[in-house]
Amino acid sequence: MNTDTAPHVLVFSSSPHGGCVPPFHVLVVCTGNVYRSPLAECLLRHRLLEHRQVIHLSSAGTRAVAGMPMAAAVASFLLGRGVQPCGMSSRRLTKEMVENADLVLGAATEHREAAVRLCPVRALSRAFTFREFARLVRSEDAAGVVDPAARFVTLVQGAAARRGAVSTRMGDVDVNDPLGVPPPQVHECLVQIDEIVGRIAAAMRTR
C-alpha cells in the first residue's frame, strides 16, 4: 500500500557536516492514481531501493476514487521488469500530502498545477512534471553530497533554479493518460514512464 497510508517511521540519516537530515518525501501525482502515478512510484522505489530508509515514496490522484487497485496492465508491466507491484490502492490528492512532500512529480502539467494550487508556497519550487524533472535534474548539482536525503534536496533546488532558464525550450512535458486507449498505446505510455523514471533515478542515486 502507499507509504503515507500509515504513519511514517521517522528515520534520520547522518549528514556529512554533522547533525541529521530528515527523510526526503517524494509524492507522485496523476488523475486516477491507477496507471501513471503508481507505476512511477513503484519503479522509483525499486530503483532507489538502497535509499529506502531515508527516501519515502507515495502517490495520489487529483480525481482518484479511494481504494481502487492499480490497473492490471501496470501490475503486469512491473512484473515483466522484475519489479514487485507495491500493493497500493488509490487515494485522492490532499493539501496535507503536498505540504509533506519535498518533491512532487506530476504526470502532466495539470497535476503539477493542482499541487501548486493546494499549497503554493511549499509546492511552487518543488513541483514538476515527470518529463520536466527528468530534463532539468543534473547529478553534478549534488557533486560531493553523499547523504541521500541531503543530495535529493540539492538536486531539487538545482532543477528548480534551472527551470526558469530553459522552460521555454522544453517542449511537451506531459505524459498522456492511458485510460481507455488501445493496449499498444497503454504499453507505449508505460514504457515512456519507465524510461523517464530511469533518468531521474540515475541522477538521484549517489555515486
JSON list of C-alpha atoms in Angstrom, two decimals:
[
{"chain": "A", "resi": 1, "resn": "MET", "atom": "CA", "xyz": [0.00, 0.00, 0.00]},
{"chain": "A", "resi": 2, "resn": "ASN", "atom": "CA", "xyz": [1.02, 3.65, -0.24]},
{"chain": "A", "resi": 3, "resn": "THR", "atom": "CA", "xyz": [3.72, 4.65, 2.19]},
{"chain": "A", "resi": 4, "resn": "ASP", "atom": "CA", "xyz": [1.60, 7.52, 3.50]},
{"chain": "A", "resi": 5, "resn": "THR", "atom": "CA", "xyz": [-1.47, 5.43, 4.38]},
{"chain": "A", "resi": 6, "resn": "ALA", "atom": "CA", "xyz": [0.22, 4.50, 7.64]},
{"chain": "A", "resi": 7, "resn": "PRO", "atom": "CA", "xyz": [2.25, 6.81, 9.89]},
{"chain": "A", "resi": 8, "resn": "HIS", "atom": "CA", "xyz": [5.83, 7.27, 8.76]},
{"chain": "A", "resi": 9, "resn": "VAL", "atom": "CA", "xyz": [8.60, 5.93, 10.93]},
{"chain": "A", "resi": 10, "resn": "LEU", "atom": "CA", "xyz": [10.78, 8.98, 11.28]},
{"chain": "A", "resi": 11, "resn": "VAL", "atom": "CA", "xyz": [14.26, 7.89, 10.27]},
{"chain": "A", "resi": 12, "resn": "PHE", "atom": "CA", "xyz": [17.08, 10.39, 10.16]},
{"chain": "A", "resi": 13, "resn": "SER", "atom": "CA", "xyz": [20.27, 9.95, 8.21]},
{"chain": "A", "resi": 14, "resn": "SER", "atom": "CA", "xyz": [23.63, 11.34, 9.15]},
{"chain": "A", "resi": 15, "resn": "SER", "atom": "CA", "xyz": [24.83, 14.44, 7.37]},
{"chain": "A", "resi": 16, "resn": "PRO", "atom": "CA", "xyz": [28.46, 14.64, 6.23]},
{"chain": "A", "resi": 17, "resn": "HIS", "atom": "CA", "xyz": [28.57, 18.00, 8.02]},
{"chain": "A", "resi": 18, "resn": "GLY", "atom": "CA", "xyz": [27.27, 16.58, 11.28]},
{"chain": "A", "resi": 19, "resn": "GLY", "atom": "CA", "xyz": [23.75, 16.54, 12.65]},
{"chain": "A", "resi": 20, "resn": "CYS", "atom": "CA", "xyz": [20.82, 14.82, 10.96]},
{"chain": "A", "resi": 21, "resn": "VAL", "atom": "CA", "xyz": [18.94, 15.22, 7.70]},
{"chain": "A", "resi": 22, "resn": "PRO", "atom": "CA", "xyz": [15.23, 14.32, 7.79]},
{"chain": "A", "resi": 23, "resn": "PRO", "atom": "CA", "xyz": [13.79, 11.80, 5.34]},
{"chain": "A", "resi": 24, "resn": "PHE", "atom": "CA", "xyz": [13.02, 13.02, 1.84]},
{"chain": "A", "resi": 25, "resn": "HIS", "atom": "CA", "xyz": [9.40, 12.58, 0.69]},
{"chain": "A", "resi": 26, "resn": "VAL", "atom": "CA", "xyz": [8.51, 12.12, -2.98]},
{"chain": "A", "resi": 27, "resn": "LEU", "atom": "CA", "xyz": [4.84, 12.40, -3.99]},
{"chain": "A", "resi": 28, "resn": "VAL", "atom": "CA", "xyz": [3.81, 11.20, -7.46]},
{"chain": "A", "resi": 29, "resn": "VAL", "atom": "CA", "xyz": [0.52, 12.50, -8.87]},
{"chain": "A", "resi": 30, "resn": "CYS", "atom": "CA", "xyz": [-1.76, 11.68, -11.78]},
{"chain": "A", "resi": 31, "resn": "THR", "atom": "CA", "xyz": [-5.55, 11.75, -12.26]},
{"chain": "A", "resi": 32, "resn": "GLY", "atom": "CA", "xyz": [-6.95, 8.41, -11.09]},
{"chain": "A", "resi": 33, "resn": "ASN", "atom": "CA", "xyz": [-3.88, 7.04, -9.25]},
{"chain": "A", "resi": 34, "resn": "VAL", "atom": "CA", "xyz": [-4.24, 3.70, -11.03]},
{"chain": "A", "resi": 35, "resn": "TYR", "atom": "CA", "xyz": [-1.90, 3.99, -14.05]},
{"chain": "A", "resi": 36, "resn": "ARG", "atom": "CA", "xyz": [0.78, 6.65, -14.27]},
{"chain": "A", "resi": 37, "resn": "SER", "atom": "CA", "xyz": [1.49, 7.62, -10.65]},
{"chain": "A", "resi": 38, "resn": "PRO", "atom": "CA", "xyz": [1.51, 4.10, -9.13]},
{"chain": "A", "resi": 39, "resn": "LEU", "atom": "CA", "xyz": [3.81, 2.90, -11.92]},
{"chain": "A", "resi": 40, "resn": "ALA", "atom": "CA", "xyz": [6.25, 5.76, -11.35]},
{"chain": "A", "resi": 41, "resn": "GLU", "atom": "CA", "xyz": [6.09, 5.24, -7.59]},
{"chain": "A", "resi": 42, "resn": "CYS", "atom": "CA", "xyz": [6.86, 1.51, -7.80]},
{"chain": "A", "resi": 43, "resn": "LEU", "atom": "CA", "xyz": [9.64, 1.98, -10.34]},
{"chain": "A", "resi": 44, "resn": "LEU", "atom": "CA", "xyz": [11.28, 4.74, -8.33]},
{"chain": "A", "resi": 45, "resn": "ARG", "atom": "CA", "xyz": [11.05, 2.68, -5.15]},
{"chain": "A", "resi": 46, "resn": "HIS", "atom": "CA", "xyz": [12.69, -0.26, -6.92]},
{"chain": "A", "resi": 47, "resn": "ARG", "atom": "CA", "xyz": [15.48, 1.82, -8.43]},
{"chain": "A", "resi": 48, "resn": "LEU", "atom": "CA", "xyz": [16.20, 3.71, -5.23]},
{"chain": "A", "resi": 49, "resn": "LEU", "atom": "CA", "xyz": [15.94, 0.64, -3.03]},
{"chain": "A", "resi": 50, "resn": "GLU", "atom": "CA", "xyz": [19.30, 1.26, -1.40]},
{"chain": "A", "resi": 51, "resn": "HIS", "atom": "CA", "xyz": [17.90, 4.54, -0.02]},
{"chain": "A", "resi": 52, "resn": "ARG", "atom": "CA", "xyz": [14.61, 3.12, 1.29]},
{"chain": "A", "resi": 53, "resn": "GLN", "atom": "CA", "xyz": [15.37, 4.14, 4.88]},
{"chain": "A", "resi": 54, "resn": "VAL", "atom": "CA", "xyz": [15.52, 7.85, 4.05]},
{"chain": "A", "resi": 55, "resn": "ILE", "atom": "CA", "xyz": [13.60, 8.26, 0.78]},
{"chain": "A", "resi": 56, "resn": "HIS", "atom": "CA", "xyz": [9.82, 7.87, 1.23]},
{"chain": "A", "resi": 57, "resn": "LEU", "atom": "CA", "xyz": [7.61, 7.49, -1.85]},
{"chain": "A", "resi": 58, "resn": "SER", "atom": "CA", "xyz": [3.84, 7.77, -2.19]},
{"chain": "A", "resi": 59, "resn": "SER", "atom": "CA", "xyz": [1.29, 8.61, -4.88]},
{"chain": "A", "resi": 60, "resn": "ALA", "atom": "CA", "xyz": [-2.18, 10.11, -5.27]},
{"chain": "A", "resi": 61, "resn": "GLY", "atom": "CA", "xyz": [-4.68, 11.24, -7.89]},
{"chain": "A", "resi": 62, "resn": "THR", "atom": "CA", "xyz": [-6.40, 14.57, -8.41]},
{"chain": "A", "resi": 63, "resn": "ARG", "atom": "CA", "xyz": [-9.70, 12.80, -9.15]},
{"chain": "A", "resi": 64, "resn": "ALA", "atom": "CA", "xyz": [-8.99, 9.40, -7.65]},
{"chain": "A", "resi": 65, "resn": "VAL", "atom": "CA", "xyz": [-11.70, 7.13, -6.27]},
{"chain": "A", "resi": 66, "resn": "ALA", "atom": "CA", "xyz": [-10.23, 5.95, -2.98]},
{"chain": "A", "resi": 67, "resn": "GLY", "atom": "CA", "xyz": [-9.38, 2.27, -2.63]},
{"chain": "A", "resi": 68, "resn": "MET", "atom": "CA", "xyz": [-9.02, 1.28, -6.30]},
{"chain": "A", "resi": 69, "resn": "PRO", "atom": "CA", "xyz": [-6.18, -1.14, -7.16]},
{"chain": "A", "resi": 70, "resn": "MET", "atom": "CA", "xyz": [-3.55, -0.25, -9.71]},
{"chain": "A", "resi": 71, "resn": "ALA", "atom": "CA", "xyz": [-4.52, -1.14, -13.28]},
{"chain": "A", "resi": 72, "resn": "ALA", "atom": "CA", "xyz": [-3.83, -4.75, -14.28]},
{"chain": "A", "resi": 73, "resn": "ALA", "atom": "CA", "xyz": [-1.71, -3.52, -17.18]},
{"chain": "A", "resi": 74, "resn": "VAL", "atom": "CA", "xyz": [0.53, -1.67, -14.73]},
{"chain": "A", "resi": 75, "resn": "ALA", "atom": "CA", "xyz": [0.93, -4.68, -12.43]},
{"chain": "A", "resi": 76, "resn": "SER", "atom": "CA", "xyz": [1.75, -6.89, -15.41]},
{"chain": "A", "resi": 77, "resn": "PHE", "atom": "CA", "xyz": [4.26, -4.36, -16.75]},
{"chain": "A", "resi": 78, "resn": "LEU", "atom": "CA", "xyz": [6.04, -4.18, -13.40]},
{"chain": "A", "resi": 79, "resn": "LEU", "atom": "CA", "xyz": [6.26, -7.95, -13.07]},
{"chain": "A", "resi": 80, "resn": "GLY", "atom": "CA", "xyz": [7.65, -8.15, -16.59]},
{"chain": "A", "resi": 81, "resn": "ARG", "atom": "CA", "xyz": [10.53, -5.93, -15.47]},
{"chain": "A", "resi": 82, "resn": "GLY", "atom": "CA", "xyz": [11.19, -7.84, -12.29]},
{"chain": "A", "resi": 83, "resn": "VAL", "atom": "CA", "xyz": [9.51, -5.27, -10.05]},
{"chain": "A", "resi": 84, "resn": "GLN", "atom": "CA", "xyz": [7.04, -6.42, -7.44]},
{"chain": "A", "resi": 85, "resn": "PRO", "atom": "CA", "xyz": [3.83, -4.33, -7.54]},
{"chain": "A", "resi": 86, "resn": "CYS", "atom": "CA", "xyz": [3.58, -2.28, -4.36]},
{"chain": "A", "resi": 87, "resn": "GLY", "atom": "CA", "xyz": [0.07, -3.47, -3.46]},
{"chain": "A", "resi": 88, "resn": "MET", "atom": "CA", "xyz": [-1.11, 0.14, -3.13]},
{"chain": "A", "resi": 89, "resn": "SER", "atom": "CA", "xyz": [-4.65, 1.45, -3.50]},
{"chain": "A", "resi": 90, "resn": "SER", "atom": "CA", "xyz": [-5.70, 4.79, -4.93]},
{"chain": "A", "resi": 91, "resn": "ARG", "atom": "CA", "xyz": [-6.03, 7.97, -2.86]},
{"chain": "A", "resi": 92, "resn": "ARG", "atom": "CA", "xyz": [-7.27, 11.50, -3.55]},
{"chain": "A", "resi": 93, "resn": "LEU", "atom": "CA", "xyz": [-4.64, 14.23, -3.50]},
{"chain": "A", "resi": 94, "resn": "THR", "atom": "CA", "xyz": [-4.85, 16.49, -0.45]},
{"chain": "A", "resi": 95, "resn": "LYS", "atom": "CA", "xyz": [-3.18, 19.68, 0.74]},
{"chain": "A", "resi": 96, "resn": "GLU", "atom": "CA", "xyz": [-1.53, 17.77, 3.58]},
{"chain": "A", "resi": 97, "resn": "MET", "atom": "CA", "xyz": [0.15, 15.37, 1.13]},
{"chain": "A", "resi": 98, "resn": "VAL", "atom": "CA", "xyz": [1.61, 18.30, -0.80]},
{"chain": "A", "resi": 99, "resn": "GLU", "atom": "CA", "xyz": [2.73, 20.06, 2.39]},
{"chain": "A", "resi": 100, "resn": "ASN", "atom": "CA", "xyz": [4.61, 16.92, 3.45]},
{"chain": "A", "resi": 101, "resn": "ALA", "atom": "CA", "xyz": [6.34, 16.43, 0.09]},
{"chain": "A", "resi": 102, "resn": "ASP", "atom": "CA", "xyz": [9.87, 17.54, -0.70]},
{"chain": "A", "resi": 103, "resn": "LEU", "atom": "CA", "xyz": [9.35, 16.72, -4.39]},
{"chain": "A", "resi": 104, "resn": "VAL", "atom": "CA", "xyz": [6.06, 16.45, -6.29]},
{"chain": "A", "resi": 105, "resn": "LEU", "atom": "CA", "xyz": [6.17, 14.70, -9.66]},
{"chain": "A", "resi": 106, "resn": "GLY", "atom": "CA", "xyz": [3.05, 15.12, -11.78]},
{"chain": "A", "resi": 107, "resn": "ALA", "atom": "CA", "xyz": [2.25, 13.01, -14.83]},
{"chain": "A", "resi": 108, "resn": "ALA", "atom": "CA", "xyz": [1.07, 16.15, -16.64]},
{"chain": "A", "resi": 109, "resn": "THR", "atom": "CA", "xyz": [1.03, 19.91, -16.23]},
{"chain": "A", "resi": 110, "resn": "GLU", "atom": "CA", "xyz": [-2.47, 19.77, -14.73]},
{"chain": "A", "resi": 111, "resn": "HIS", "atom": "CA", "xyz": [-1.18, 17.61, -11.87]},
{"chain": "A", "resi": 112, "resn": "ARG", "atom": "CA", "xyz": [1.75, 19.89, -11.13]},
{"chain": "A", "resi": 113, "resn": "GLU", "atom": "CA", "xyz": [-0.61, 22.85, -11.15]},
{"chain": "A", "resi": 114, "resn": "ALA", "atom": "CA", "xyz": [-3.07, 21.07, -8.86]},
{"chain": "A", "resi": 115, "resn": "ALA", "atom": "CA", "xyz": [-0.32, 20.58, -6.28]},
{"chain": "A", "resi": 116, "resn": "VAL", "atom": "CA", "xyz": [0.69, 24.25, -6.52]},
{"chain": "A", "resi": 117, "resn": "ARG", "atom": "CA", "xyz": [-2.91, 25.40, -6.05]},
{"chain": "A", "resi": 118, "resn": "LEU", "atom": "CA", "xyz": [-3.24, 23.29, -2.92]},
{"chain": "A", "resi": 119, "resn": "CYS", "atom": "CA", "xyz": [-0.03, 24.58, -1.36]},
{"chain": "A", "resi": 120, "resn": "PRO", "atom": "CA", "xyz": [1.59, 27.34, -3.43]},
{"chain": "A", "resi": 121, "resn": "VAL", "atom": "CA", "xyz": [4.31, 28.36, -1.00]},
{"chain": "A", "resi": 122, "resn": "ARG", "atom": "CA", "xyz": [5.51, 24.80, -0.47]},
{"chain": "A", "resi": 123, "resn": "ALA", "atom": "CA", "xyz": [4.99, 23.36, -3.96]},
{"chain": "A", "resi": 124, "resn": "LEU", "atom": "CA", "xyz": [5.97, 26.17, -6.29]},
{"chain": "A", "resi": 125, "resn": "SER", "atom": "CA", "xyz": [9.67, 25.27, -6.27]},
{"chain": "A", "resi": 126, "resn": "ARG", "atom": "CA", "xyz": [9.17, 21.55, -5.60]},
{"chain": "A", "resi": 127, "resn": "ALA", "atom": "CA", "xyz": [6.53, 20.52, -8.16]},
{"chain": "A", "resi": 128, "resn": "PHE", "atom": "CA", "xyz": [7.45, 19.31, -11.65]},
{"chain": "A", "resi": 129, "resn": "THR", "atom": "CA", "xyz": [6.04, 17.01, -14.28]},
{"chain": "A", "resi": 130, "resn": "PHE", "atom": "CA", "xyz": [7.83, 13.67, -14.73]},
{"chain": "A", "resi": 131, "resn": "ARG", "atom": "CA", "xyz": [9.35, 14.72, -18.03]},
{"chain": "A", "resi": 132, "resn": "GLU", "atom": "CA", "xyz": [10.20, 18.22, -16.86]},
{"chain": "A", "resi": 133, "resn": "PHE", "atom": "CA", "xyz": [12.14, 16.99, -13.84]},
{"chain": "A", "resi": 134, "resn": "ALA", "atom": "CA", "xyz": [13.94, 14.32, -15.89]},
{"chain": "A", "resi": 135, "resn": "ARG", "atom": "CA", "xyz": [15.15, 17.06, -18.25]},
{"chain": "A", "resi": 136, "resn": "LEU", "atom": "CA", "xyz": [16.14, 19.50, -15.53]},
{"chain": "A", "resi": 137, "resn": "VAL", "atom": "CA", "xyz": [17.78, 17.33, -12.85]},
{"chain": "A", "resi": 138, "resn": "ARG", "atom": "CA", "xyz": [21.58, 17.17, -13.00]},
{"chain": "A", "resi": 139, "resn": "SER", "atom": "CA", "xyz": [23.66, 14.84, -10.87]},
{"chain": "A", "resi": 140, "resn": "GLU", "atom": "CA", "xyz": [26.52, 17.37, -10.84]},
{"chain": "A", "resi": 141, "resn": "ASP", "atom": "CA", "xyz": [24.37, 19.76, -8.79]},
{"chain": "A", "resi": 142, "resn": "ALA", "atom": "CA", "xyz": [24.94, 17.43, -5.84]},
{"chain": "A", "resi": 143, "resn": "ALA", "atom": "CA", "xyz": [28.56, 16.53, -6.54]},
{"chain": "A", "resi": 144, "resn": "GLY", "atom": "CA", "xyz": [30.25, 15.57, -3.29]},
{"chain": "A", "resi": 145, "resn": "VAL", "atom": "CA", "xyz": [26.96, 15.26, -1.35]},
{"chain": "A", "resi": 146, "resn": "VAL", "atom": "CA", "xyz": [26.87, 11.66, -0.13]},
{"chain": "A", "resi": 147, "resn": "ASP", "atom": "CA", "xyz": [23.90, 11.67, 2.23]},
{"chain": "A", "resi": 148, "resn": "PRO", "atom": "CA", "xyz": [20.94, 10.64, 0.02]},
{"chain": "A", "resi": 149, "resn": "ALA", "atom": "CA", "xyz": [18.33, 12.89, 1.64]},
{"chain": "A", "resi": 150, "resn": "ALA", "atom": "CA", "xyz": [20.62, 15.94, 1.51]},
{"chain": "A", "resi": 151, "resn": "ARG", "atom": "CA", "xyz": [21.56, 15.01, -2.05]},
{"chain": "A", "resi": 152, "resn": "PHE", "atom": "CA", "xyz": [17.94, 14.88, -3.17]},
{"chain": "A", "resi": 153, "resn": "VAL", "atom": "CA", "xyz": [17.21, 18.29, -1.61]},
{"chain": "A", "resi": 154, "resn": "THR", "atom": "CA", "xyz": [20.14, 19.76, -3.52]},
{"chain": "A", "resi": 155, "resn": "LEU", "atom": "CA", "xyz": [19.04, 18.17, -6.80]},
{"chain": "A", "resi": 156, "resn": "VAL", "atom": "CA", "xyz": [15.52, 19.58, -6.49]},
{"chain": "A", "resi": 157, "resn": "GLN", "atom": "CA", "xyz": [16.91, 23.04, -5.76]},
{"chain": "A", "resi": 158, "resn": "GLY", "atom": "CA", "xyz": [19.15, 22.80, -8.82]},
{"chain": "A", "resi": 159, "resn": "ALA", "atom": "CA", "xyz": [16.28, 21.68, -11.06]},
{"chain": "A", "resi": 160, "resn": "ALA", "atom": "CA", "xyz": [14.05, 24.50, -9.79]},
{"chain": "A", "resi": 161, "resn": "ALA", "atom": "CA", "xyz": [16.75, 27.09, -10.47]},
{"chain": "A", "resi": 162, "resn": "ARG", "atom": "CA", "xyz": [17.35, 25.69, -13.96]},
{"chain": "A", "resi": 163, "resn": "ARG", "atom": "CA", "xyz": [13.65, 25.67, -14.88]},
{"chain": "A", "resi": 164, "resn": "GLY", "atom": "CA", "xyz": [13.45, 29.45, -15.23]},
{"chain": "A", "resi": 165, "resn": "ALA", "atom": "CA", "xyz": [16.29, 29.46, -17.74]},
{"chain": "A", "resi": 166, "resn": "VAL", "atom": "CA", "xyz": [15.22, 26.60, -20.00]},
{"chain": "A", "resi": 167, "resn": "SER", "atom": "CA", "xyz": [11.43, 26.19, -19.65]},
{"chain": "A", "resi": 168, "resn": "THR", "atom": "CA", "xyz": [10.63, 27.95, -22.92]},
{"chain": "A", "resi": 169, "resn": "ARG", "atom": "CA", "xyz": [12.73, 25.40, -24.83]},
{"chain": "A", "resi": 170, "resn": "MET", "atom": "CA", "xyz": [11.50, 22.26, -23.13]},
{"chain": "A", "resi": 171, "resn": "GLY", "atom": "CA", "xyz": [8.54, 21.45, -25.38]},
{"chain": "A", "resi": 172, "resn": "ASP", "atom": "CA", "xyz": [5.94, 18.92, -24.30]},
{"chain": "A", "resi": 173, "resn": "VAL", "atom": "CA", "xyz": [6.24, 17.93, -20.64]},
{"chain": "A", "resi": 174, "resn": "ASP", "atom": "CA", "xyz": [3.12, 15.78, -20.25]},
{"chain": "A", "resi": 175, "resn": "VAL", "atom": "CA", "xyz": [2.65, 12.01, -20.15]},
{"chain": "A", "resi": 176, "resn": "ASN", "atom": "CA", "xyz": [-0.82, 11.41, -21.56]},
{"chain": "A", "resi": 177, "resn": "ASP", "atom": "CA", "xyz": [-3.45, 9.41, -19.68]},
{"chain": "A", "resi": 178, "resn": "PRO", "atom": "CA", "xyz": [-3.60, 5.81, -20.99]},
{"chain": "A", "resi": 179, "resn": "LEU", "atom": "CA", "xyz": [-7.10, 5.21, -19.60]},
{"chain": "A", "resi": 180, "resn": "GLY", "atom": "CA", "xyz": [-9.40, 3.91, -22.32]},
{"chain": "A", "resi": 181, "resn": "VAL", "atom": "CA", "xyz": [-6.84, 3.78, -25.13]},
{"chain": "A", "resi": 182, "resn": "PRO", "atom": "CA", "xyz": [-5.92, 0.57, -27.06]},
{"chain": "A", "resi": 183, "resn": "PRO", "atom": "CA", "xyz": [-3.43, -1.79, -25.36]},
{"chain": "A", "resi": 184, "resn": "PRO", "atom": "CA", "xyz": [-0.49, -0.87, -27.64]},
{"chain": "A", "resi": 185, "resn": "GLN", "atom": "CA", "xyz": [-0.85, 2.78, -26.64]},
{"chain": "A", "resi": 186, "resn": "VAL", "atom": "CA", "xyz": [-1.14, 1.83, -22.97]},
{"chain": "A", "resi": 187, "resn": "HIS", "atom": "CA", "xyz": [2.11, -0.12, -23.26]},
{"chain": "A", "resi": 188, "resn": "GLU", "atom": "CA", "xyz": [3.77, 2.81, -25.03]},
{"chain": "A", "resi": 189, "resn": "CYS", "atom": "CA", "xyz": [2.80, 5.11, -22.15]},
{"chain": "A", "resi": 190, "resn": "LEU", "atom": "CA", "xyz": [4.14, 2.67, -19.54]},
{"chain": "A", "resi": 191, "resn": "VAL", "atom": "CA", "xyz": [7.43, 2.32, -21.42]},
{"chain": "A", "resi": 192, "resn": "GLN", "atom": "CA", "xyz": [7.72, 6.10, -21.58]},
{"chain": "A", "resi": 193, "resn": "ILE", "atom": "CA", "xyz": [7.29, 6.37, -17.81]},
{"chain": "A", "resi": 194, "resn": "ASP", "atom": "CA", "xyz": [9.83, 3.60, -17.27]},
{"chain": "A", "resi": 195, "resn": "GLU", "atom": "CA", "xyz": [12.41, 5.49, -19.33]},
{"chain": "A", "resi": 196, "resn": "ILE", "atom": "CA", "xyz": [11.69, 8.78, -17.55]},
{"chain": "A", "resi": 197, "resn": "VAL", "atom": "CA", "xyz": [11.99, 7.19, -14.12]},
{"chain": "A", "resi": 198, "resn": "GLY", "atom": "CA", "xyz": [15.27, 5.61, -15.20]},
{"chain": "A", "resi": 199, "resn": "ARG", "atom": "CA", "xyz": [16.73, 9.03, -15.99]},
{"chain": "A", "resi": 200, "resn": "ILE", "atom": "CA", "xyz": [15.50, 10.52, -12.72]},
{"chain": "A", "resi": 201, "resn": "ALA", "atom": "CA", "xyz": [16.82, 7.63, -10.63]},
{"chain": "A", "resi": 202, "resn": "ALA", "atom": "CA", "xyz": [20.20, 7.71, -12.35]},
{"chain": "A", "resi": 203, "resn": "ALA", "atom": "CA", "xyz": [20.65, 11.36, -11.41]},
{"chain": "A", "resi": 204, "resn": "MET", "atom": "CA", "xyz": [19.43, 10.89, -7.85]},
{"chain": "A", "resi": 205, "resn": "ARG", "atom": "CA", "xyz": [21.48, 7.86, -6.88]},
{"chain": "A", "resi": 206, "resn": "THR", "atom": "CA", "xyz": [24.70, 8.51, -5.02]},
{"chain": "A", "resi": 207, "resn": "ARG", "atom": "CA", "xyz": [27.80, 7.63, -6.98]}
]
